[in-house]
Amino acid sequence: YVTLLTSDSYVPGALVLANSLRAYGTKYPLVAVVTNDSVSPNSVNHLRSVFNDIVFVDTIRSNDKKNLDLLGRTELDITFTKIHVWNPDVIKYSRFIFFDSDVLVTRNVDELFGYVDGDIDFAAAPDCGWPDIFNSGVFVTKPNRAIYDGLMAMAMSEGSFDGADQGLLNQFFSNWAQSSEGPFKTNRLPFVYNVTPSSVYSYLPAFQQFEQNIAIVHFIGEMKPWKWDRFSDGKIVPKSEFPYQTTTLVQKWWDIFDQY
């Protein structure tokens, strides 16, 4: 299991991600890829307490202010750094599951490794905002020098349609969820492996129908769980702009935080 840290602000998320994986009994090692210039030594020490391995990399920036302004997320300029995970010199495993550090698992998900069996190179779940593309916060893949070199070349020559890693990866794995063959074979993960809170209020009946099947929650957007206020008893303070179902997911995040 691999995650990426490019700032101190996401360390609480990475710690809860790692502890949730361990809480549900994963048998696989946990790796944190950390940028050299933007994560403090104190944060790295916290990460060492829960991750099996820390790997340091240089930051890769998209420098695409226009598209990031459209997205309303200028801080995602550094997300091209995610390209490093395909470098076999960085991730020295035959396959891995990548999670953004704002992800929480709600059960054991080791079965995800099977989605890239054989000659499958990449697997991801649909994005609720535009389901013909995948969300890049959760994916299963293999270190591959050709993919790494191809992504670096595309990042430098074409950039990304959204200015961030999700646009770039969808341009590169453009055959995802289609019958057409591409240079790299892809697979589709069920949505329960990357459920975003925005899906709760966009299609509440579906959330209620499949809630018990949710395996992974991905807290996209700027309002991360660790930014929510809490009462003295540990319960989070509800927010009027979020439905009750989102509040329960955030509470699950805090329950893992408090447990460890």
mmCIF file of N, CA and C in Angstrom, residues 33 54-58 83-94 142-149:
data_model
loop_
_atom_site.group_PDB
_atom_site.id
_atom_site.type_symbol
_atom_site.label_atom_id
_atom_site.label_comp_id
_atom_site.label_asym_id
_atom_site.label_seq_id
_atom_site.Cartn_x
_atom_site.Cartn_y
_atom_site.Cartn_z
ATOM 1 N N VAL A 33 5.433 7.824 0.339
ATOM 2 C CA VAL A 33 6.317 8.579 -0.551
ATOM 3 C C VAL A 33 6.225 10.044 -0.121
ATOM 4 N N ILE A 54 9.658 4.708 4.288
ATOM 5 C CA ILE A 54 9.516 6.089 3.838
ATOM 6 C C ILE A 54 10.456 6.283 2.655
ATOM 7 N N VAL A 55 9.929 6.772 1.536
ATOM 8 C CA VAL A 55 10.735 7.003 0.338
ATOM 9 C C VAL A 55 10.661 8.492 -0.004
ATOM 10 N N PHE A 56 11.808 9.116 -0.179
ATOM 11 C CA PHE A 56 11.854 10.554 -0.465
ATOM 12 C C PHE A 56 12.005 10.802 -1.967
ATOM 13 N N VAL A 57 11.235 11.779 -2.468
ATOM 14 C CA VAL A 57 11.266 12.126 -3.890
ATOM 15 C C VAL A 57 11.256 13.640 -4.039
ATOM 16 N N ASP A 58 11.573 14.099 -5.239
ATOM 17 C CA ASP A 58 11.490 15.522 -5.556
ATOM 18 C C ASP A 58 10.072 15.875 -5.992
ATOM 19 N N ILE A 83 3.472 10.879 -10.093
ATOM 20 C CA ILE A 83 4.088 10.105 -11.181
ATOM 21 C C ILE A 83 5.218 9.215 -10.655
ATOM 22 N N HIS A 84 5.892 9.660 -9.600
ATOM 23 C CA HIS A 84 7.034 8.910 -9.061
ATOM 24 C C HIS A 84 6.684 7.466 -8.691
ATOM 25 N N VAL A 85 5.424 7.195 -8.369
ATOM 26 C CA VAL A 85 5.105 5.847 -7.868
ATOM 27 C C VAL A 85 5.273 4.777 -8.942
ATOM 28 N N TRP A 86 5.309 5.173 -10.219
ATOM 29 C CA TRP A 86 5.538 4.178 -11.282
ATOM 30 C C TRP A 86 7.029 3.917 -11.512
ATOM 31 N N ASN A 87 7.874 4.689 -10.885
ATOM 32 C CA ASN A 87 9.316 4.510 -11.043
ATOM 33 C C ASN A 87 9.764 3.286 -10.238
ATOM 34 N N PRO A 88 10.273 2.249 -10.885
ATOM 35 C CA PRO A 88 10.699 1.048 -10.149
ATOM 36 C C PRO A 88 11.805 1.316 -9.138
ATOM 37 N N ASP A 89 12.509 2.442 -9.276
ATOM 38 C CA ASP A 89 13.535 2.799 -8.297
ATOM 39 C C ASP A 89 12.928 3.396 -7.030
ATOM 40 N N VAL A 90 11.662 3.802 -7.107
ATOM 41 C CA VAL A 90 10.971 4.392 -5.957
ATOM 42 C C VAL A 90 10.127 3.344 -5.238
ATOM 43 N N ILE A 91 9.276 2.648 -5.974
ATOM 44 C CA ILE A 91 8.430 1.589 -5.412
ATOM 45 C C ILE A 91 8.977 0.245 -5.867
ATOM 46 N N LYS A 92 9.525 -0.501 -4.937
ATOM 47 C CA LYS A 92 10.235 -1.736 -5.288
ATOM 48 C C LYS A 92 9.403 -2.969 -4.951
ATOM 49 N N TYR A 93 8.161 -2.940 -5.405
ATOM 50 C CA TYR A 93 7.246 -4.070 -5.252
ATOM 51 C C TYR A 93 6.667 -4.404 -6.623
ATOM 52 N N SER A 94 6.182 -5.620 -6.789
ATOM 53 C CA SER A 94 5.674 -6.038 -8.097
ATOM 54 C C SER A 94 4.345 -5.374 -8.439
ATOM 55 N N LYS A 142 1.185 -1.339 -11.194
ATOM 56 C CA LYS A 142 2.495 -1.977 -11.066
ATOM 57 C C LYS A 142 3.577 -0.962 -11.431
ATOM 58 N N PRO A 143 4.697 -0.939 -10.709
ATOM 59 C CA PRO A 143 5.807 -0.098 -11.158
ATOM 60 C C PRO A 143 6.204 -0.492 -12.578
ATOM 61 N N ASN A 144 6.427 0.507 -13.407
ATOM 62 C CA ASN A 144 6.670 0.227 -14.819
ATOM 63 C C ASN A 144 7.442 1.403 -15.411
ATOM 64 N N ARG A 145 8.644 1.134 -15.866
ATOM 65 C CA ARG A 145 9.480 2.208 -16.394
ATOM 66 C C ARG A 145 8.850 2.885 -17.608
ATOM 67 N N ALA A 146 8.169 2.116 -18.453
ATOM 68 C CA ALA A 146 7.549 2.700 -19.644
ATOM 69 C C ALA A 146 6.405 3.635 -19.261
ATOM 70 N N ILE A 147 5.616 3.244 -18.253
ATOM 71 C CA ILE A 147 4.537 4.121 -17.787
ATOM 72 C C ILE A 147 5.121 5.382 -17.168
ATOM 73 N N TYR A 148 6.118 5.206 -16.334
ATOM 74 C CA TYR A 148 6.765 6.363 -15.690
ATOM 75 C C TYR A 148 7.317 7.339 -16.732
ATOM 76 N N ASP A 149 8.070 6.817 -17.686
ATOM 77 C CA ASP A 149 8.642 7.682 -18.727
ATOM 78 C C ASP A 149 7.550 8.339 -19.566
#
